[in-house]
Short mmCIF file of the C-alpha atoms (twelve columns), coordinates in Angstrom:
data_MODEL
# 
_entry.id   MODEL 
# 
loop_
_atom_site.group_PDB 
_atom_site.id 
_atom_site.type_symbol 
_atom_site.label_atom_id 
_atom_site.label_alt_id 
_atom_site.label_comp_id 
_atom_site.label_asym_id 
_atom_site.label_seq_id 
_atom_site.Cartn_x 
_atom_site.Cartn_y 
_atom_site.Cartn_z 
_atom_site.pdbx_PDB_model_num 
ATOM 1   C CA . UNK A 1   134.895 83.494  77.870  1 
ATOM 2   C CA . UNK A 2   131.158 85.190  77.133  1 
ATOM 3   C CA . UNK A 3   131.925 88.614  77.104  1 
ATOM 4   C CA . UNK A 4   130.078 91.139  80.111  1 
ATOM 5   C CA . UNK A 5   126.501 92.655  79.011  1 
ATOM 6   C CA . UNK A 6   127.493 96.948  79.206  1 
ATOM 7   C CA . UNK A 7   124.961 99.577  80.192  1 
ATOM 8   C CA . UNK A 8   125.956 100.682 76.070  1 
ATOM 9   C CA . UNK A 9   124.404 96.647  74.989  1 
ATOM 10  C CA . UNK A 10  120.921 97.565  76.920  1 
ATOM 11  C CA . UNK A 11  120.453 100.733 75.346  1 
ATOM 12  C CA . UNK A 12  121.346 99.301  71.577  1 
ATOM 13  C CA . UNK A 13  118.983 96.604  72.443  1 
ATOM 14  C CA . UNK A 14  116.323 99.095  73.249  1 
ATOM 15  C CA . UNK A 15  117.312 101.992 70.959  1 
ATOM 16  C CA . UNK A 16  118.189 104.973 73.725  1 
ATOM 17  C CA . UNK A 17  120.538 106.466 74.638  1 
ATOM 18  C CA . UNK A 18  123.158 104.587 77.604  1 
ATOM 19  C CA . UNK A 19  122.539 107.669 80.062  1 
ATOM 20  C CA . UNK A 20  118.845 106.820 79.924  1 
ATOM 21  C CA . UNK A 21  119.604 103.008 80.542  1 
ATOM 22  C CA . UNK A 22  121.516 104.236 83.717  1 
ATOM 23  C CA . UNK A 23  118.656 106.515 84.680  1 
ATOM 24  C CA . UNK A 24  115.737 104.132 84.080  1 
ATOM 25  C CA . UNK A 25  117.409 101.842 86.564  1 
ATOM 26  C CA . UNK A 26  118.297 103.399 89.684  1 
ATOM 27  C CA . UNK A 27  114.817 103.533 92.269  1 
ATOM 28  C CA . UNK A 28  116.031 107.140 92.269  1 
ATOM 29  C CA . UNK A 29  116.077 108.543 88.423  1 
ATOM 30  C CA . UNK A 30  113.150 105.644 87.410  1 
ATOM 31  C CA . UNK A 31  110.392 108.411 87.794  1 
ATOM 32  C CA . UNK A 32  112.059 110.617 85.220  1 
ATOM 33  C CA . UNK A 33  111.529 108.307 82.429  1 
ATOM 34  C CA . UNK A 34  108.452 107.835 80.813  1 
ATOM 35  C CA . UNK A 35  106.983 104.265 82.054  1 
ATOM 36  C CA . UNK A 36  106.836 102.572 78.842  1 
ATOM 37  C CA . UNK A 37  110.600 103.095 77.965  1 
ATOM 38  C CA . UNK A 38  111.805 101.656 81.535  1 
ATOM 39  C CA . UNK A 39  109.349 99.031  80.987  1 
ATOM 40  C CA . UNK A 40  111.757 98.287  77.547  1 
ATOM 41  C CA . UNK A 41  114.375 98.712  79.827  1 
ATOM 42  C CA . UNK A 42  113.900 96.208  82.311  1 
ATOM 43  C CA . UNK A 43  112.825 93.176  80.011  1 
ATOM 44  C CA . UNK A 44  115.922 94.284  77.247  1 
ATOM 45  C CA . UNK A 45  118.130 93.831  80.369  1 
ATOM 46  C CA . UNK A 46  116.470 91.052  82.042  1 
ATOM 47  C CA . UNK A 47  116.257 88.964  78.392  1 
ATOM 48  C CA . UNK A 48  120.742 90.495  77.807  1 
ATOM 49  C CA . UNK A 49  121.381 89.206  81.633  1 
ATOM 50  C CA . UNK A 50  122.707 92.794  82.381  1 
ATOM 51  C CA . UNK A 51  124.107 93.698  85.915  1 
ATOM 52  C CA . UNK A 52  125.092 96.856  86.483  1 
ATOM 53  C CA . UNK A 53  129.249 97.705  87.087  1 
ATOM 54  C CA . UNK A 54  129.399 98.930  90.996  1 
ATOM 55  C CA . UNK A 55  132.836 100.133 90.931  1 
ATOM 56  C CA . UNK A 56  131.818 102.216 87.659  1 
ATOM 57  C CA . UNK A 57  128.925 103.690 89.667  1 
ATOM 58  C CA . UNK A 58  131.291 104.186 92.554  1 
ATOM 59  C CA . UNK A 59  133.603 105.788 90.200  1 
ATOM 60  C CA . UNK A 60  131.000 107.615 88.359  1 
ATOM 61  C CA . UNK A 61  129.456 109.346 91.297  1 
ATOM 62  C CA . UNK A 62  131.721 108.702 95.002  1 
ATOM 63  C CA . UNK A 63  128.813 106.190 95.957  1 
ATOM 64  C CA . UNK A 64  129.218 102.925 96.912  1 
ATOM 65  C CA . UNK A 65  125.339 102.720 97.054  1 
ATOM 66  C CA . UNK A 66  126.556 99.953  100.637 1 
ATOM 67  C CA . UNK A 67  125.465 101.037 103.891 1 
ATOM 68  C CA . UNK A 68  127.622 99.024  107.058 1 
ATOM 69  C CA . UNK A 69  125.900 97.558  109.748 1 
ATOM 70  C CA . UNK A 70  127.327 96.437  112.891 1 
ATOM 71  C CA . UNK A 71  125.392 94.500  115.252 1 
ATOM 72  C CA . UNK A 72  126.997 92.948  119.408 1 
ATOM 73  C CA . UNK A 73  125.831 89.823  119.205 1 
ATOM 74  C CA . UNK A 74  124.424 88.723  115.870 1 
ATOM 75  C CA . UNK A 75  123.036 85.355  117.740 1 
ATOM 76  C CA . UNK A 76  120.584 88.014  119.575 1 
ATOM 77  C CA . UNK A 77  117.177 87.287  118.019 1 
ATOM 78  C CA . UNK A 78  116.501 91.230  118.657 1 
ATOM 79  C CA . UNK A 79  118.671 91.739  115.585 1 
ATOM 80  C CA . UNK A 80  117.391 89.579  112.504 1 
ATOM 81  C CA . UNK A 81  113.794 91.502  112.460 1 
ATOM 82  C CA . UNK A 82  115.591 94.909  113.175 1 
ATOM 83  C CA . UNK A 83  118.275 94.064  109.837 1 
ATOM 84  C CA . UNK A 84  115.499 93.391  107.559 1 
ATOM 85  C CA . UNK A 85  113.549 96.650  108.932 1 
ATOM 86  C CA . UNK A 86  117.156 97.448  107.535 1 
ATOM 87  C CA . UNK A 87  117.517 95.754  104.933 1 
ATOM 88  C CA . UNK A 88  113.778 96.595  102.981 1 
ATOM 89  C CA . UNK A 89  114.412 100.383 103.889 1 
ATOM 90  C CA . UNK A 90  117.633 100.420 101.580 1 
ATOM 91  C CA . UNK A 91  116.799 98.735  98.836  1 
ATOM 92  C CA . UNK A 92  113.565 100.443 97.623  1 
ATOM 93  C CA . UNK A 93  116.651 102.973 97.385  1 
ATOM 94  C CA . UNK A 94  118.887 100.546 95.811  1 
ATOM 95  C CA . UNK A 95  120.817 100.417 98.623  1 
ATOM 96  C CA . UNK A 96  122.473 97.268  100.049 1 
ATOM 97  C CA . UNK A 97  123.245 96.035  103.814 1 
ATOM 98  C CA . UNK A 98  127.164 94.984  105.090 1 
ATOM 99  C CA . UNK A 99  127.152 93.360  107.996 1 
ATOM 100 C CA . UNK A 100 129.622 93.260  110.621 1 
ATOM 101 C CA . UNK A 101 129.504 91.418  114.166 1 
ATOM 102 C CA . UNK A 102 131.034 92.680  117.351 1 
ATOM 103 C CA . UNK A 103 130.243 90.139  119.679 1 
ATOM 104 C CA . UNK A 104 130.932 93.325  122.860 1 
ATOM 105 C CA . UNK A 105 134.195 93.529  121.626 1 
ATOM 106 C CA . UNK A 106 135.144 97.329  121.221 1 
ATOM 107 C CA . UNK A 107 137.858 96.969  119.028 1 
ATOM 108 C CA . UNK A 108 136.141 94.717  116.844 1 
ATOM 109 C CA . UNK A 109 134.092 97.017  116.435 1 
ATOM 110 C CA . UNK A 110 136.412 100.038 116.006 1 
ATOM 111 C CA . UNK A 111 138.450 97.841  113.222 1 
ATOM 112 C CA . UNK A 112 134.894 97.276  111.378 1 
ATOM 113 C CA . UNK A 113 134.188 100.755 111.505 1 
ATOM 114 C CA . UNK A 114 138.042 100.879 109.501 1 
ATOM 115 C CA . UNK A 115 137.101 97.950  107.409 1 
ATOM 116 C CA . UNK A 116 133.752 99.359  105.830 1 
ATOM 117 C CA . UNK A 117 134.652 102.887 105.877 1 
ATOM 118 C CA . UNK A 118 138.386 101.921 103.781 1 
ATOM 119 C CA . UNK A 119 135.443 99.936  101.327 1 
ATOM 120 C CA . UNK A 120 133.816 103.311 100.708 1 
ATOM 121 C CA . UNK A 121 130.214 102.363 102.181 1 
ATOM 122 C CA . UNK A 122 128.621 105.278 102.310 1 
ATOM 123 C CA . UNK A 123 127.745 105.848 105.488 1 
ATOM 124 C CA . UNK A 124 126.906 103.573 109.070 1 
ATOM 125 C CA . UNK A 125 124.193 102.386 111.226 1 
ATOM 126 C CA . UNK A 126 125.143 100.986 114.131 1 
ATOM 127 C CA . UNK A 127 124.063 98.830  117.314 1 
ATOM 128 C CA . UNK A 128 127.227 97.753  119.050 1 
ATOM 129 C CA . UNK A 129 128.201 101.337 120.627 1 
ATOM 130 C CA . UNK A 130 128.926 102.577 124.367 1 
ATOM 131 C CA . UNK A 131 127.756 105.207 125.182 1 
ATOM 132 C CA . UNK A 132 130.940 106.309 125.224 1 
ATOM 133 C CA . UNK A 133 132.682 105.467 121.488 1 
ATOM 134 C CA . UNK A 134 135.676 106.146 119.986 1 
ATOM 135 C CA . UNK A 135 134.552 104.380 116.479 1 
ATOM 136 C CA . UNK A 136 131.701 106.856 116.078 1 
ATOM 137 C CA . UNK A 137 134.139 109.939 116.262 1 
ATOM 138 C CA . UNK A 138 136.667 108.301 113.989 1 
ATOM 139 C CA . UNK A 139 133.719 107.178 111.777 1 
ATOM 140 C CA . UNK A 140 131.956 110.689 112.451 1 
ATOM 141 C CA . UNK A 141 135.890 111.983 111.245 1 
ATOM 142 C CA . UNK A 142 136.100 110.445 108.410 1 
ATOM 143 C CA . UNK A 143 132.934 112.966 107.601 1 
ATOM 144 C CA . UNK A 144 130.833 109.027 107.459 1 
ATOM 145 C CA . UNK A 145 126.857 110.071 108.107 1 
ATOM 146 C CA . UNK A 146 126.706 107.321 111.343 1 
ATOM 147 C CA . UNK A 147 123.410 106.494 112.875 1 
ATOM 148 C CA . UNK A 148 123.125 104.744 116.239 1 
ATOM 149 C CA . UNK A 149 120.633 102.112 116.657 1 
ATOM 150 C CA . UNK A 150 118.716 100.573 119.923 1 
ATOM 151 C CA . UNK A 151 121.481 102.211 121.902 1 
ATOM 152 C CA . UNK A 152 122.701 105.497 121.087 1 
ATOM 153 C CA . UNK A 153 126.244 107.808 122.761 1 
ATOM 154 C CA . UNK A 154 126.547 110.461 125.202 1 
ATOM 155 C CA . UNK A 155 126.757 112.729 121.875 1 
ATOM 156 C CA . UNK A 156 123.344 115.000 120.604 1 
ATOM 157 C CA . UNK A 157 125.511 115.007 116.990 1 
ATOM 158 C CA . UNK A 158 125.164 111.362 116.034 1 
ATOM 159 C CA . UNK A 159 121.796 110.301 115.217 1 
ATOM 160 C CA . UNK A 160 119.599 108.116 116.668 1 
ATOM 161 C CA . UNK A 161 117.077 105.042 116.589 1 
ATOM 162 C CA . UNK A 162 116.045 104.308 120.874 1 
ATOM 163 C CA . UNK A 163 112.941 103.245 122.286 1 
ATOM 164 C CA . UNK A 164 111.348 104.999 125.254 1 
ATOM 165 C CA . UNK A 165 113.194 103.820 127.980 1 
ATOM 166 C CA . UNK A 166 111.802 104.834 130.792 1 
ATOM 167 C CA . UNK A 167 108.193 104.270 129.469 1 
ATOM 168 C CA . UNK A 168 108.804 100.627 129.664 1 
ATOM 169 C CA . UNK A 169 110.201 100.340 132.777 1 
ATOM 170 C CA . UNK A 170 107.407 102.294 134.357 1 
ATOM 171 C CA . UNK A 171 105.081 99.519  133.014 1 
ATOM 172 C CA . UNK A 172 106.529 97.585  134.338 1 
ATOM 173 C CA . UNK A 173 107.452 98.165  138.092 1 
ATOM 174 C CA . UNK A 174 103.336 99.851  137.310 1 
ATOM 175 C CA . UNK A 175 102.301 95.489  136.519 1 
ATOM 176 C CA . UNK A 176 104.029 94.194  139.190 1 
ATOM 177 C CA . UNK A 177 103.061 96.411  142.255 1 
ATOM 178 C CA . UNK A 178 99.558  95.767  140.959 1 
ATOM 179 C CA . UNK A 179 100.041 92.448  141.372 1 
ATOM 180 C CA . UNK A 180 100.750 93.431  144.989 1 
ATOM 181 C CA . UNK A 181 104.775 93.369  144.651 1 
ATOM 182 C CA . UNK A 182 107.082 95.597  146.891 1 
ATOM 183 C CA . UNK A 183 110.104 93.673  147.099 1 
ATOM 184 C CA . UNK A 184 111.437 93.868  143.511 1 
ATOM 185 C CA . UNK A 185 115.400 92.786  142.519 1 
ATOM 186 C CA . UNK A 186 116.526 94.271  139.423 1 
ATOM 187 C CA . UNK A 187 119.148 92.688  137.003 1 
ATOM 188 C CA . UNK A 188 120.626 95.592  135.625 1 
ATOM 189 C CA . UNK A 189 122.270 95.582  132.004 1 
ATOM 190 C CA . UNK A 190 126.154 96.787  131.418 1 
ATOM 191 C CA . UNK A 191 125.959 100.240 132.483 1 
ATOM 192 C CA . UNK A 192 128.851 101.324 129.452 1 
ATOM 193 C CA . UNK A 193 125.510 100.982 127.416 1 
ATOM 194 C CA . UNK A 194 122.948 103.027 126.988 1 
ATOM 195 C CA . UNK A 195 120.124 100.324 127.294 1 
ATOM 196 C CA . UNK A 196 122.035 99.231  130.503 1 
ATOM 197 C CA . UNK A 197 122.032 103.567 132.244 1 
ATOM 198 C CA . UNK A 198 118.700 104.642 131.257 1 
ATOM 199 C CA . UNK A 199 116.782 101.216 132.147 1 
ATOM 200 C CA . UNK A 200 118.559 101.233 136.184 1 
ATOM 201 C CA . UNK A 201 118.197 105.028 136.633 1 
ATOM 202 C CA . UNK A 202 114.362 104.463 135.549 1 
ATOM 203 C CA . UNK A 203 113.918 101.959 138.024 1 
ATOM 204 C CA . UNK A 204 115.357 103.923 140.319 1 
ATOM 205 C CA . UNK A 205 113.307 106.735 139.760 1 
ATOM 206 C CA . UNK A 206 109.393 105.300 139.827 1 
ATOM 207 C CA . UNK A 207 110.651 102.464 141.878 1 
ATOM 208 C CA . UNK A 208 110.892 104.857 144.808 1 
ATOM 209 C CA . UNK A 209 107.733 106.807 143.389 1 
ATOM 210 C CA . UNK A 210 105.936 103.562 143.568 1 
ATOM 211 C CA . UNK A 211 106.871 102.399 147.045 1 
ATOM 212 C CA . UNK A 212 108.942 100.138 145.774 1 
ATOM 213 C CA . UNK A 213 112.170 98.246  148.175 1 
ATOM 214 C CA . UNK A 214 114.850 100.517 146.001 1 
ATOM 215 C CA . UNK A 215 117.707 99.107  148.013 1 
ATOM 216 C CA . UNK A 216 121.706 98.678  146.985 1 
ATOM 217 C CA . UNK A 217 121.377 94.560  148.233 1 
ATOM 218 C CA . UNK A 218 118.264 94.122  145.565 1 
ATOM 219 C CA . UNK A 219 120.455 95.453  142.497 1 
ATOM 220 C CA . UNK A 220 122.696 93.349  140.583 1 
ATOM 221 C CA . UNK A 221 124.943 94.555  136.734 1 
ATOM 222 C CA . UNK A 222 124.947 91.597  134.634 1 
ATOM 223 C CA . UNK A 223 127.661 92.556  132.744 1 
ATOM 224 C CA . UNK A 224 126.684 91.337  129.666 1 
ATOM 225 C CA . UNK A 225 123.092 90.470  128.437 1 
ATOM 226 C CA . UNK A 226 123.486 86.736  128.070 1 
ATOM 227 C CA . UNK A 227 121.324 83.905  129.488 1 
ATOM 228 C CA . UNK A 228 124.642 83.323  131.356 1 
ATOM 229 C CA . UNK A 229 124.871 86.462  132.547 1 
ATOM 230 C CA . UNK A 230 121.203 86.306  134.268 1 
ATOM 231 C CA . UNK A 231 121.535 83.145  135.886 1 
ATOM 232 C CA . UNK A 232 125.475 84.257  137.697 1 
ATOM 233 C CA . UNK A 233 123.420 87.684  138.781 1 
ATOM 234 C CA . UNK A 234 120.466 85.784  140.034 1 
ATOM 235 C CA . UNK A 235 122.535 83.518  141.881 1 
ATOM 236 C CA . UNK A 236 124.264 86.257  143.379 1 
ATOM 237 C CA . UNK A 237 121.301 87.971  144.268 1 
ATOM 238 C CA . UNK A 238 120.006 84.974  146.247 1 
ATOM 239 C CA . UNK A 239 124.016 84.924  147.907 1 
ATOM 240 C CA . UNK A 240 123.392 87.672  149.561 1 
ATOM 241 C CA . UNK A 241 120.286 86.578  151.318 1 
ATOM 242 C CA . UNK A 242 118.200 89.329  149.849 1 
ATOM 243 C CA . UNK A 243 114.485 88.691  149.648 1 
ATOM 244 C CA . UNK A 244 111.977 89.826  146.935 1 
ATOM 245 C CA . UNK A 245 109.333 88.193  145.405 1 
ATOM 246 C CA . UNK A 246 109.691 89.384  141.487 1 
ATOM 247 C CA . UNK A 247 112.683 90.125  139.266 1 
ATOM 248 C CA . UNK A 248 112.639 92.455  136.859 1 
ATOM 249 C CA . UNK A 249 114.898 92.196  134.170 1 
ATOM 250 C CA . UNK A 250 117.041 95.028  131.492 1 
ATOM 251 C CA . UNK A 251 116.559 92.338  129.098 1 
ATOM 252 C CA . UNK A 252 114.907 88.736  127.609 1 
ATOM 253 C CA . UNK A 253 117.928 86.850  127.480 1 
ATOM 254 C CA . UNK A 254 118.832 87.812  130.976 1 
ATOM 255 C CA . UNK A 255 115.309 86.892  132.489 1 
ATOM 256 C CA . UNK A 256 115.751 83.461  130.812 1 
ATOM 257 C CA . UNK A 257 118.588 82.741  132.719 1 
ATOM 258 C CA . UNK A 258 116.938 84.163  135.814 1 
ATOM 259 C CA . UNK A 259 114.157 81.663  135.154 1 
ATOM 260 C CA . UNK A 260 116.558 78.765  134.636 1 
ATOM 261 C CA . UNK A 261 118.620 79.143  137.845 1 
ATOM 262 C CA . UNK A 262 115.312 79.653  139.473 1 
ATOM 263 C CA . UNK A 263 114.209 76.380  138.344 1 
ATOM 264 C CA . UNK A 264 117.478 74.584  139.181 1 
ATOM 265 C CA . UNK A 265 116.873 75.658  142.551 1 
ATOM 266 C CA . UNK A 266 112.997 74.619  143.089 1 
ATOM 267 C CA . UNK A 267 111.674 77.958  142.852 1 
ATOM 268 C CA . UNK A 268 109.496 78.441  140.679 1 
ATOM 269 C CA . UNK A 269 108.589 81.043  138.390 1 
ATOM 270 C CA . UNK A 270 106.056 82.472  138.472 1 
ATOM 271 C CA . UNK A 271 104.570 80.925  141.779 1 
ATOM 272 C CA . UNK A 272 107.238 81.808  143.933 1 
ATOM 273 C CA . UNK A 273 109.222 84.361  141.800 1 
ATOM 274 C CA . UNK A 274 107.348 86.732  139.202 1 
ATOM 275 C CA . UNK A 275 109.596 88.055  136.584 1 
ATOM 276 C CA . UNK A 276 109.764 89.929  133.766 1 
ATOM 277 C CA . UNK A 277 112.804 91.216  130.640 1 
ATOM 278 C CA . UNK A 278 112.557 93.584  128.190 1 
ATOM 279 C CA . UNK A 279 112.416 93.528  124.337 1 
ATOM 280 C CA . UNK A 280 109.917 90.711  123.954 1 
ATOM 281 C CA . UNK A 281 112.666 89.318  121.644 1 
ATOM 282 C CA . UNK A 282 111.657 86.469  119.692 1 
ATOM 283 C CA . UNK A 283 110.198 82.865  120.874 1 
ATOM 284 C CA . UNK A 284 109.844 84.153  124.605 1 
ATOM 285 C CA . UNK A 285 106.551 83.870  124.100 1 
ATOM 286 C CA . UNK A 286 106.709 80.233  123.516 1 
ATOM 287 C CA . UNK A 287 109.314 79.523  126.335 1 
ATOM 288 C CA . UNK A 288 107.740 78.154  130.311 1 
ATOM 289 C CA . UNK A 289 106.693 79.970  131.653 1 
ATOM 290 C CA . UNK A 290 105.399 82.634  128.961 1 
ATOM 291 C CA . UNK A 291 107.445 85.727  129.572 1 
ATOM 292 C CA . UNK A 292 106.118 88.873  130.463 1 
ATOM 293 C CA . UNK A 293 108.050 91.709  129.244 1 
ATOM 294 C CA . UNK A 294 108.303 95.003  127.316 1 
ATOM 295 C CA . UNK A 295 107.618 94.757  123.973 1 
ATOM 296 C CA . UNK A 296 109.894 96.958  121.492 1 
ATOM 297 C CA . UNK A 297 109.215 97.539  117.800 1 
ATOM 298 C CA . UNK A 298 112.482 95.812  116.990 1 
ATOM 299 C CA . UNK A 299 111.548 96.000  112.713 1 
ATOM 300 C CA . UNK A 300 110.678 99.982  112.737 1 
ATOM 301 C CA . UNK A 301 113.808 100.868 114.518 1 
ATOM 302 C CA . UNK A 302 115.603 98.782  111.246 1 
ATOM 303 C CA . UNK A 303 113.752 101.199 108.867 1 
ATOM 304 C CA . UNK A 304 113.121 104.617 110.853 1 
ATOM 305 C CA . UNK A 305 117.612 104.050 111.346 1 
ATOM 306 C CA . UNK A 306 117.628 103.339 107.267 1 
ATOM 307 C CA . UNK A 307 115.698 106.445 106.783 1 
ATOM 308 C CA . UNK A 308 117.638 108.057 108.900 1 
ATOM 309 C CA . UNK A 309 120.320 107.442 107.072 1 
ATOM 310 C CA . UNK A 310 120.139 107.443 103.607 1 
ATOM 311 C CA . UNK A 311 118.305 110.735 104.539 1 
ATOM 312 C CA . UNK A 312 122.170 112.114 106.312 1 
ATOM 313 C CA . UNK A 313 123.844 110.306 102.280 1 
ATOM 314 C CA . UNK A 314 121.313 112.652 100.798 1 
ATOM 315 C CA . UNK A 315 122.734 115.844 102.276 1 
ATOM 316 C CA . UNK A 316 120.656 115.940 105.660 1 
ATOM 317 C CA . UNK A 317 123.052 118.115 107.703 1 
ATOM 318 C CA . UNK A 318 121.471 118.049 111.661 1 
ATOM 319 C CA . UNK A 319 121.086 114.943 113.700 1 
ATOM 320 C CA . UNK A 320 117.780 113.761 114.376 1 
ATOM 321 C CA . UNK A 321 116.831 111.826 116.985 1 
ATOM 322 C CA . UNK A 322 113.699 108.974 116.719 1 
ATOM 323 C CA . UNK A 323 112.439 107.717 119.934 1 
ATOM 324 C CA . UNK A 324 109.633 104.933 119.921 1 
ATOM 325 C CA . UNK A 325 106.747 104.072 121.680 1 
ATOM 326 C CA . UNK A 326 106.915 100.230 123.968 1 
ATOM 327 C CA . UNK A 327 104.207 98.598  125.456 1 
ATOM 328 C CA . UNK A 328 104.062 96.400  128.604 1 
ATOM 329 C CA . UNK A 329 102.917 92.321  126.808 1 
ATOM 330 C CA . UNK A 330 101.308 90.557  129.917 1 
ATOM 331 C CA . UNK A 331 102.217 87.321  130.064 1 
ATOM 332 C CA . UNK A 332 102.549 84.314  132.461 1 
ATOM 333 C CA . UNK A 333 105.617 84.588  134.336 1 
ATOM 334 C CA . UNK A 334 104.092 87.082  136.244 1 
ATOM 335 C CA . UNK A 335 101.620 86.860  139.412 1 
ATOM 336 C CA . UNK A 336 99.443  88.432  141.696 1 
ATOM 337 C CA . UNK A 337 101.268 87.499  145.348 1 
ATOM 338 C CA . UNK A 338 98.919  86.035  147.518 1 
ATOM 339 C CA . UNK A 339 96.597  87.548  149.952 1 
# 
């Protein structure tokens, strides 16, 4: 069996001290070493097929160089770009992400948080949180740095990366009003999560100021961000006998379900009912009709979340809250009412 190549082997091959090799191969300390020496060390390590011993590094530094990332639904298309942004940021500093998926189960989130902490992760980035979240409180109690992304909890001590939810709803409503719509139904997201609560609150507030009929019978709250819930919610609105010319949805998956259910009832989008979404998830420009939606910065929020987590690991004590801009993307799922 071939002997494992060690740091000492690389040092002997180059003719330097093992600590120099360690610093040269660490992105955070590489700048302390002469670039020519770094190049020689890198070439030698590649030639010898050297792989750092993560366990030894962890024992020596009390860091694992891993960050746990937990999402509520890995099948949701907004999360892969976000995870790419996190990984790109972490890799620049020699860190790696470990991914967990909850499927919207808060007990599963707590299990994952506990498992990641027990394995010595250096921080947590959570896209799975509810506004009140025991798992986050447990992580804080353990001293683990926590960043929430895409959602936030009702605790200002926890750093977060979110979007301008109020602005996004305002822009979508203003667009519908400009097309002549006054009876706008709203398919809201789950109220236990910040995106669901904040988008519904913004709809009610801006709807009144813009002259839209904000009636209880025109709002239905989804139990999950899914196509199936979008179908269920629009069927409920129709069963109530609600009269509306447009449907705003709290995310794109709900909108996709709404359009599908309308089609089964021979109601055309946008000829009969205009529909808007939220997030601009990949592929909504390819469905029929292409979806008018509020675009969030999926990759950028991953970059920001990764940067916040690294800053906290390096000792930044004060929480920070990053709020990213949004924009309305107008496609073919909305149209003006006939005059």
